[in-house]
PDB file of C-alpha atoms in Angstrom:
ATOM      1  CA  GLU M   1      10.562   3.473  17.171  1.00  0.00           C
ATOM      2  CA  ALA M   2       7.388   5.432  16.579  1.00  0.00           C
ATOM      3  CA  GLY M   3       5.497   4.620  13.405  1.00  0.00           C
ATOM      4  CA  VAL M   4       3.959   6.878  10.800  1.00  0.00           C
ATOM      5  CA  ALA M   5       1.335   9.106  12.361  1.00  0.00           C
ATOM      6  CA  GLN M   6      -1.721  10.431  10.547  1.00  0.00           C
ATOM      7  CA  SER M   7      -4.596  12.640  11.560  1.00  0.00           C
ATOM      8  CA  PRO M   8      -7.473  12.818  11.585  1.00  0.00           C
ATOM      9  CA  ARG M   9      -8.422   9.146  11.432  1.00  0.00           C
ATOM     10  CA  TYR M  10     -11.895   9.871  10.105  1.00  0.00           C
ATOM     11  CA  LYS M  11     -13.425  12.828   8.324  1.00  0.00           C
ATOM     12  CA  ILE M  12     -16.890  13.422   6.899  1.00  0.00           C
ATOM     13  CA  ILE M  13     -17.456  16.447   4.684  1.00  0.00           C
ATOM     14  CA  GLU M  14     -19.940  17.599   2.105  1.00  0.00           C
ATOM     15  CA  LYS M  15     -19.025  17.873  -1.551  1.00  0.00           C
ATOM     16  CA  ARG M  16     -17.391  21.126  -2.557  1.00  0.00           C
ATOM     17  CA  GLN M  17     -15.921  21.560   0.933  1.00  0.00           C
ATOM     18  CA  SER M  18     -12.199  21.449   1.573  1.00  0.00           C
ATOM     19  CA  VAL M  19     -10.261  19.054   3.777  1.00  0.00           C
ATOM     20  CA  ALA M  20      -6.676  18.550   4.890  1.00  0.00           C
ATOM     21  CA  PHE M  21      -4.814  15.517   6.129  1.00  0.00           C
ATOM     22  CA  TRP M  22      -1.607  15.514   8.121  1.00  0.00           C
ATOM     23  CA  CYS M  23       1.226  12.992   8.175  1.00  0.00           C
ATOM     24  CA  ASN M  24       4.295  12.694  10.374  1.00  0.00           C
ATOM     25  CA  PRO M  25       6.746  10.118   8.994  1.00  0.00           C
ATOM     26  CA  ILE M  26       9.185   7.972  10.882  1.00  0.00           C
ATOM     27  CA  SER M  27      12.059  10.059  12.162  1.00  0.00           C
ATOM     28  CA  GLY M  28      14.890  10.240   9.682  1.00  0.00           C
ATOM     29  CA  HIS M  29      12.929   8.908   6.718  1.00  0.00           C
ATOM     30  CA  ALA M  30      13.687  11.051   3.716  1.00  0.00           C
ATOM     31  CA  THR M  31      10.977   9.752   1.418  1.00  0.00           C
ATOM     32  CA  LEU M  32       7.273  10.285   2.011  1.00  0.00           C
ATOM     33  CA  TYR M  33       4.321   9.011   0.002  1.00  0.00           C
ATOM     34  CA  TRP M  34       0.604   9.708  -0.146  1.00  0.00           C
ATOM     35  CA  TYR M  35      -1.690   6.988  -1.437  1.00  0.00           C
ATOM     36  CA  GLN M  36      -5.411   6.928  -2.154  1.00  0.00           C
ATOM     37  CA  GLN M  37      -7.202   3.647  -1.450  1.00  0.00           C
ATOM     38  CA  ILE M  38     -10.748   3.482  -2.773  1.00  0.00           C
ATOM     39  CA  LEU M  39     -12.944   0.745  -1.336  1.00  0.00           C
ATOM     40  CA  GLY M  40     -12.281  -2.549  -3.079  1.00  0.00           C
ATOM     41  CA  GLN M  41      -9.063  -1.362  -4.706  1.00  0.00           C
ATOM     42  CA  GLY M  42      -5.396  -1.368  -3.880  1.00  0.00           C
ATOM     43  CA  PRO M  43      -3.629   1.820  -2.846  1.00  0.00           C
ATOM     44  CA  LYS M  44      -2.755   4.210  -5.653  1.00  0.00           C
ATOM     45  CA  LEU M  45       0.251   6.492  -5.342  1.00  0.00           C
ATOM     46  CA  LEU M  46      -0.702  10.160  -5.474  1.00  0.00           C
ATOM     47  CA  ILE M  47       2.597  11.865  -4.714  1.00  0.00           C
ATOM     48  CA  GLN M  48       6.121  11.023  -3.611  1.00  0.00           C
ATOM     49  CA  PHE M  49       8.474  13.426  -1.826  1.00  0.00           C
ATOM     50  CA  GLN M  50      12.205  13.125  -1.354  1.00  0.00           C
ATOM     51  CA  ASN M  51      13.020  15.414   1.558  1.00  0.00           C
ATOM     52  CA  ASN M  52      10.928  18.485   0.690  1.00  0.00           C
ATOM     53  CA  GLY M  53      11.048  18.051  -3.076  1.00  0.00           C
ATOM     54  CA  VAL M  54       8.444  16.318  -5.242  1.00  0.00           C
ATOM     55  CA  VAL M  55       9.741  13.202  -7.002  1.00  0.00           C
ATOM     56  CA  ASP M  56       6.506  12.112  -8.655  1.00  0.00           C
ATOM     57  CA  ASP M  57       3.052  13.657  -8.673  1.00  0.00           C
ATOM     58  CA  SER M  58       1.883  12.291 -12.014  1.00  0.00           C
ATOM     59  CA  GLN M  59      -1.267  10.746 -10.522  1.00  0.00           C
ATOM     60  CA  LEU M  60      -2.238  13.675  -8.328  1.00  0.00           C
ATOM     61  CA  PRO M  61      -5.376  15.470  -9.605  1.00  0.00           C
ATOM     62  CA  LYS M  62      -3.778  18.856  -9.429  1.00  0.00           C
ATOM     63  CA  ASP M  63      -6.947  20.808 -10.114  1.00  0.00           C
ATOM     64  CA  ARG M  64      -8.209  19.904  -6.651  1.00  0.00           C
ATOM     65  CA  PHE M  65      -5.447  18.115  -4.748  1.00  0.00           C
ATOM     66  CA  SER M  66      -2.318  19.694  -3.351  1.00  0.00           C
ATOM     67  CA  ALA M  67       0.415  18.471  -1.045  1.00  0.00           C
ATOM     68  CA  GLU M  68       3.401  19.946   0.642  1.00  0.00           C
ATOM     69  CA  ARG M  69       6.222  18.785   2.834  1.00  0.00           C
ATOM     70  CA  LEU M  70       7.720  21.737   4.568  1.00  0.00           C
ATOM     71  CA  LYS M  71      11.190  21.311   6.048  1.00  0.00           C
ATOM     72  CA  GLY M  72      11.310  17.754   4.751  1.00  0.00           C
ATOM     73  CA  VAL M  73       9.442  16.260   7.695  1.00  0.00           C
ATOM     74  CA  ASP M  74       5.649  16.542   8.137  1.00  0.00           C
ATOM     75  CA  SER M  75       3.366  16.615   5.152  1.00  0.00           C
ATOM     76  CA  THR M  76      -0.135  17.875   4.435  1.00  0.00           C
ATOM     77  CA  LEU M  77      -2.476  16.694   1.696  1.00  0.00           C
ATOM     78  CA  LYS M  78      -5.376  18.978   0.809  1.00  0.00           C
ATOM     79  CA  ILE M  79      -8.469  18.516  -1.295  1.00  0.00           C
ATOM     80  CA  GLN M  80     -10.350  21.600  -2.459  1.00  0.00           C
ATOM     81  CA  PRO M  81     -13.137  21.284  -3.479  1.00  0.00           C
ATOM     82  CA  ALA M  82     -13.980  17.687  -2.633  1.00  0.00           C
ATOM     83  CA  LYS M  83     -16.050  15.460  -4.898  1.00  0.00           C
ATOM     84  CA  LEU M  84     -18.045  12.362  -4.055  1.00  0.00           C
ATOM     85  CA  GLU M  85     -15.465  10.192  -5.804  1.00  0.00           C
ATOM     86  CA  ASP M  86     -12.787  11.393  -3.375  1.00  0.00           C
ATOM     87  CA  SER M  87     -14.285   9.163  -0.688  1.00  0.00           C
ATOM     88  CA  ALA M  88     -11.419   6.841   0.181  1.00  0.00           C
ATOM     89  CA  VAL M  89      -8.746   6.050   2.727  1.00  0.00           C
ATOM     90  CA  TYR M  90      -5.709   8.272   2.379  1.00  0.00           C
ATOM     91  CA  LEU M  91      -2.544   6.501   3.410  1.00  0.00           C
ATOM     92  CA  CYS M  92       0.778   8.074   4.199  1.00  0.00           C
ATOM     93  CA  ALA M  93       3.982   6.049   4.054  1.00  0.00           C
ATOM     94  CA  SER M  94       7.653   6.765   4.546  1.00  0.00           C
ATOM     95  CA  SER M  95      10.896   5.030   3.728  1.00  0.00           C
ATOM     96  CA  ALA M  96      14.568   5.429   4.473  1.00  0.00           C
ATOM     97  CA  ARG M  97      15.433   5.435   0.808  1.00  0.00           C
ATOM     98  CA  THR M  98      19.004   4.371   1.204  1.00  0.00           C
ATOM     99  CA  VAL M  99      18.157   1.251   3.181  1.00  0.00           C
ATOM    100  CA  SER M 100      15.673  -1.400   2.240  1.00  0.00           C
ATOM    101  CA  TYR M 101      12.920  -0.054  -0.041  1.00  0.00           C
ATOM    102  CA  GLU M 102      10.474  -0.952   2.685  1.00  0.00           C
ATOM    103  CA  GLN M 103       7.686   1.547   2.955  1.00  0.00           C
ATOM    104  CA  TYR M 104       6.142   1.959   6.404  1.00  0.00           C
ATOM    105  CA  PHE M 105       2.473   2.877   6.327  1.00  0.00           C
ATOM    106  CA  GLY M 106       0.386   4.902   8.706  1.00  0.00           C
ATOM    107  CA  PRO M 107      -3.143   3.851   9.723  1.00  0.00           C
ATOM    108  CA  GLY M 108      -4.761   6.121   7.167  1.00  0.00           C
ATOM    109  CA  THR M 109      -7.498   8.740   7.151  1.00  0.00           C
ATOM    110  CA  ARG M 110     -10.924   7.579   6.057  1.00  0.00           C
ATOM    111  CA  LEU M 111     -12.665  10.357   4.126  1.00  0.00           C
ATOM    112  CA  THR M 112     -16.364  10.274   3.379  1.00  0.00           C
ATOM    113  CA  VAL M 113     -17.748  12.916   1.031  1.00  0.00           C
ATOM    114  CA  THR M 114     -21.526  13.272   1.126  1.00  0.00           C
TER     115      THR M 114
ATOM    116  CA  ALA T   1       2.650   0.545 -17.738  1.00  0.00           C
ATOM    117  CA  GLN T   2       3.019  -2.255 -15.279  1.00  0.00           C
ATOM    118  CA  SER T   3      -0.026  -3.926 -13.756  1.00  0.00           C
ATOM    119  CA  VAL T   4      -0.662  -6.384 -10.960  1.00  0.00           C
ATOM    120  CA  THR T   5      -3.448  -8.952 -10.950  1.00  0.00           C
ATOM    121  CA  GLN T   6      -4.756 -10.738  -7.915  1.00  0.00           C
ATOM    122  CA  PRO T   7      -7.436 -13.004  -9.357  1.00  0.00           C
ATOM    123  CA  ASP T   8      -8.999 -14.033  -6.061  1.00  0.00           C
ATOM    124  CA  ILE T   9     -11.043 -11.309  -4.389  1.00  0.00           C
ATOM    125  CA  HIS T  10     -12.043 -13.476  -1.442  1.00  0.00           C
ATOM    126  CA  ILE T  11     -10.565 -16.693  -0.071  1.00  0.00           C
ATOM    127  CA  THR T  12     -11.812 -18.729   2.877  1.00  0.00           C
ATOM    128  CA  VAL T  13      -9.666 -21.390   4.518  1.00  0.00           C
ATOM    129  CA  SER T  14      -9.953 -23.413   7.691  1.00  0.00           C
ATOM    130  CA  GLU T  15      -7.520 -22.757  10.486  1.00  0.00           C
ATOM    131  CA  GLY T  16      -4.560 -25.072  10.122  1.00  0.00           C
ATOM    132  CA  ALA T  17      -5.019 -25.496   6.385  1.00  0.00           C
ATOM    133  CA  SER T  18      -2.471 -24.361   3.847  1.00  0.00           C
ATOM    134  CA  LEU T  19      -2.846 -21.126   1.927  1.00  0.00           C
ATOM    135  CA  GLU T  20      -1.795 -19.844  -1.465  1.00  0.00           C
ATOM    136  CA  LEU T  21      -2.639 -16.354  -2.704  1.00  0.00           C
ATOM    137  CA  ARG T  22      -2.013 -15.671  -6.362  1.00  0.00           C
ATOM    138  CA  CYS T  23      -0.322 -12.676  -7.901  1.00  0.00           C
ATOM    139  CA  ASN T  24       0.577 -12.045 -11.538  1.00  0.00           C
ATOM    140  CA  TYR T  25       2.311  -8.991 -12.890  1.00  0.00           C
ATOM    141  CA  SER T  26       2.715  -7.503 -16.303  1.00  0.00           C
ATOM    142  CA  TYR T  27       6.108  -5.995 -16.982  1.00  0.00           C
ATOM    143  CA  GLY T  28       8.893  -6.641 -19.454  1.00  0.00           C
ATOM    144  CA  ALA T  29      11.744  -6.991 -17.004  1.00  0.00           C
ATOM    145  CA  THR T  30      11.813  -8.470 -13.532  1.00  0.00           C
ATOM    146  CA  PRO T  31      10.400  -5.908 -11.148  1.00  0.00           C
ATOM    147  CA  TYR T  32      10.862  -5.706  -7.435  1.00  0.00           C
ATOM    148  CA  LEU T  33       7.981  -7.640  -5.847  1.00  0.00           C
ATOM    149  CA  PHE T  34       6.265  -7.249  -2.519  1.00  0.00           C
ATOM    150  CA  TRP T  35       3.473  -8.672  -0.416  1.00  0.00           C
ATOM    151  CA  TYR T  36       1.724  -6.484   2.149  1.00  0.00           C
ATOM    152  CA  VAL T  37      -0.971  -7.314   4.682  1.00  0.00           C
ATOM    153  CA  GLN T  38      -3.652  -4.913   5.894  1.00  0.00           C
ATOM    154  CA  SER T  39      -5.680  -5.610   9.013  1.00  0.00           C
ATOM    155  CA  PRO T  40      -8.875  -3.647   9.669  1.00  0.00           C
ATOM    156  CA  GLY T  41      -8.144  -0.073  10.727  1.00  0.00           C
ATOM    157  CA  GLN T  42      -4.421  -0.540  10.312  1.00  0.00           C
ATOM    158  CA  GLY T  43      -1.865   0.474   7.775  1.00  0.00           C
ATOM    159  CA  LEU T  44      -0.175  -1.943   5.439  1.00  0.00           C
ATOM    160  CA  GLN T  45       2.625  -4.097   6.801  1.00  0.00           C
ATOM    161  CA  LEU T  46       5.329  -5.617   4.637  1.00  0.00           C
ATOM    162  CA  LEU T  47       5.348  -9.421   4.721  1.00  0.00           C
ATOM    163  CA  LEU T  48       8.207 -10.061   2.309  1.00  0.00           C
ATOM    164  CA  LYS T  49       9.968  -8.780  -0.778  1.00  0.00           C
ATOM    165  CA  TYR T  50      11.909 -10.109  -3.762  1.00  0.00           C
ATOM    166  CA  PHE T  51      14.648  -8.174  -5.489  1.00  0.00           C
ATOM    167  CA  SER T  52      16.898 -10.849  -6.975  1.00  0.00           C
ATOM    168  CA  GLY T  53      18.587 -14.142  -6.173  1.00  0.00           C
ATOM    169  CA  ASP T  54      16.831 -17.090  -4.598  1.00  0.00           C
ATOM    170  CA  THR T  55      13.325 -17.242  -6.016  1.00  0.00           C
ATOM    171  CA  LEU T  56      11.831 -18.547  -2.784  1.00  0.00           C
ATOM    172  CA  VAL T  57      11.720 -15.806  -0.193  1.00  0.00           C
ATOM    173  CA  GLN T  58      10.808 -16.058   3.450  1.00  0.00           C
ATOM    174  CA  GLY T  59       8.890 -13.393   5.281  1.00  0.00           C
ATOM    175  CA  ILE T  60       7.414 -12.600   8.629  1.00  0.00           C
ATOM    176  CA  LYS T  61       4.604 -14.514  10.326  1.00  0.00           C
ATOM    177  CA  GLY T  62       5.559 -17.772   8.594  1.00  0.00           C
ATOM    178  CA  PHE T  63       4.785 -16.573   5.068  1.00  0.00           C
ATOM    179  CA  GLU T  64       6.836 -17.338   1.986  1.00  0.00           C
ATOM    180  CA  ALA T  65       6.534 -16.452  -1.684  1.00  0.00           C
ATOM    181  CA  GLU T  66       7.962 -17.897  -4.859  1.00  0.00           C
ATOM    182  CA  PHE T  67       8.926 -15.857  -7.886  1.00  0.00           C
ATOM    183  CA  LYS T  68       8.356 -17.651 -11.196  1.00  0.00           C
ATOM    184  CA  ARG T  69       9.682 -15.641 -14.105  1.00  0.00           C
ATOM    185  CA  SER T  70       8.145 -17.914 -16.754  1.00  0.00           C
ATOM    186  CA  GLN T  71       4.688 -17.362 -15.292  1.00  0.00           C
ATOM    187  CA  SER T  72       5.169 -13.734 -14.218  1.00  0.00           C
ATOM    188  CA  SER T  73       3.887 -14.797 -10.837  1.00  0.00           C
ATOM    189  CA  PHE T  74       4.753 -14.162  -7.223  1.00  0.00           C
ATOM    190  CA  ASN T  75       2.396 -16.313  -5.164  1.00  0.00           C
ATOM    191  CA  LEU T  76       2.210 -16.080  -1.402  1.00  0.00           C
ATOM    192  CA  ARG T  77       2.010 -19.249   0.693  1.00  0.00           C
ATOM    193  CA  LYS T  78       1.673 -20.355   4.256  1.00  0.00           C
ATOM    194  CA  PRO T  79       1.668 -24.022   5.304  1.00  0.00           C
ATOM    195  CA  SER T  80      -0.721 -23.630   8.245  1.00  0.00           C
ATOM    196  CA  VAL T  81      -3.031 -20.659   8.621  1.00  0.00           C
ATOM    197  CA  HIS T  82      -3.889 -19.143  11.990  1.00  0.00           C
ATOM    198  CA  TRP T  83      -7.107 -17.277  12.786  1.00  0.00           C
ATOM    199  CA  SER T  84      -5.060 -14.103  13.242  1.00  0.00           C
ATOM    200  CA  ASP T  85      -4.041 -14.239   9.567  1.00  0.00           C
ATOM    201  CA  ALA T  86      -7.498 -13.049   8.548  1.00  0.00           C
ATOM    202  CA  ALA T  87      -6.840  -9.781   6.735  1.00  0.00           C
ATOM    203  CA  GLU T  88      -6.478  -8.313   3.267  1.00  0.00           C
ATOM    204  CA  TYR T  89      -3.353  -9.131   1.316  1.00  0.00           C
ATOM    205  CA  PHE T  90      -1.874  -6.973  -1.405  1.00  0.00           C
ATOM    206  CA  CYS T  91       0.739  -7.822  -3.977  1.00  0.00           C
ATOM    207  CA  ALA T  92       2.776  -4.876  -5.274  1.00  0.00           C
ATOM    208  CA  VAL T  93       5.497  -4.235  -7.843  1.00  0.00           C
ATOM    209  CA  ASP T  94       8.126  -1.562  -8.256  1.00  0.00           C
ATOM    210  CA  SER T  95       9.150  -1.702 -11.877  1.00  0.00           C
ATOM    211  CA  GLY T  96      11.337   1.361 -12.036  1.00  0.00           C
ATOM    212  CA  GLY T  97      13.438   0.895  -8.939  1.00  0.00           C
ATOM    213  CA  GLY T  98      12.321   4.274  -7.701  1.00  0.00           C
ATOM    214  CA  ASN T  99      10.285   2.901  -4.864  1.00  0.00           C
ATOM    215  CA  LYS T 100       7.004   3.649  -6.661  1.00  0.00           C
ATOM    216  CA  LEU T 101       4.644   0.810  -5.911  1.00  0.00           C
ATOM    217  CA  THR T 102       1.771  -0.425  -8.059  1.00  0.00           C
ATOM    218  CA  PHE T 103      -0.643  -2.508  -6.004  1.00  0.00           C
ATOM    219  CA  GLY T 104      -3.053  -5.239  -6.954  1.00  0.00           C
ATOM    220  CA  THR T 105      -6.684  -5.045  -5.907  1.00  0.00           C
ATOM    221  CA  GLY T 106      -6.138  -7.281  -2.909  1.00  0.00           C
ATOM    222  CA  THR T 107      -7.364 -10.650  -1.647  1.00  0.00           C
ATOM    223  CA  GLN T 108      -9.546 -10.763   1.447  1.00  0.00           C
ATOM    224  CA  LEU T 109      -8.693 -13.799   3.553  1.00  0.00           C
ATOM    225  CA  LYS T 110     -11.232 -15.279   5.928  1.00  0.00           C
ATOM    226  CA  VAL T 111     -10.194 -18.008   8.352  1.00  0.00           C
ATOM    227  CA  GLU T 112     -12.796 -20.438   9.634  1.00  0.00           C
ATOM    228  CA  LEU T 113     -12.236 -21.886  13.080  1.00  0.00           C
TER     229      LEU T 113
END
């Protein structure tokens, strides 16, 4: 079974630029999550999708961050414009909600904003 | 809001020694509890989880954890550490049952040969 795929793995941008991250969850997983992991901290949930609907985006900075999950499969997280404090690893995870609560994580995208 | 505390930022143990990583949570009811491991450049992998029932849970890679309600703790243990266990370990809670995880700040484990 293929795991959660994310791209790119690394991205360096200047502040005020925009950036997008892509996630492909495990096949058949209805729930998809985006987390932000700042160096030295644990992951923080940004947004949770159930199929293509948003379940929770209470911690997503909506003035600059946006996310979508078209057709209930792949998802894209965008930052526009980026700030220095957005430097972090962005993790995508998916779960088969009706099964075990286990969330399967991708390798993450490391973003550096200069 | 719930919170998770991992008081040890770094821990160093010798290979073959026993290990205990501490985790305390703050929540009124018993949440769902998890331990994840993160190796460099890799995503998080679930080691074990507690939902209810037996308070001692077994996980993968020889890890176990014990839930103690009176102490609001869910400490991770391993009787004999291997060099490949060097990684960062995160405790997490799901207090609402909606699969929304709150993570601790992590404990970095170093294993001396």
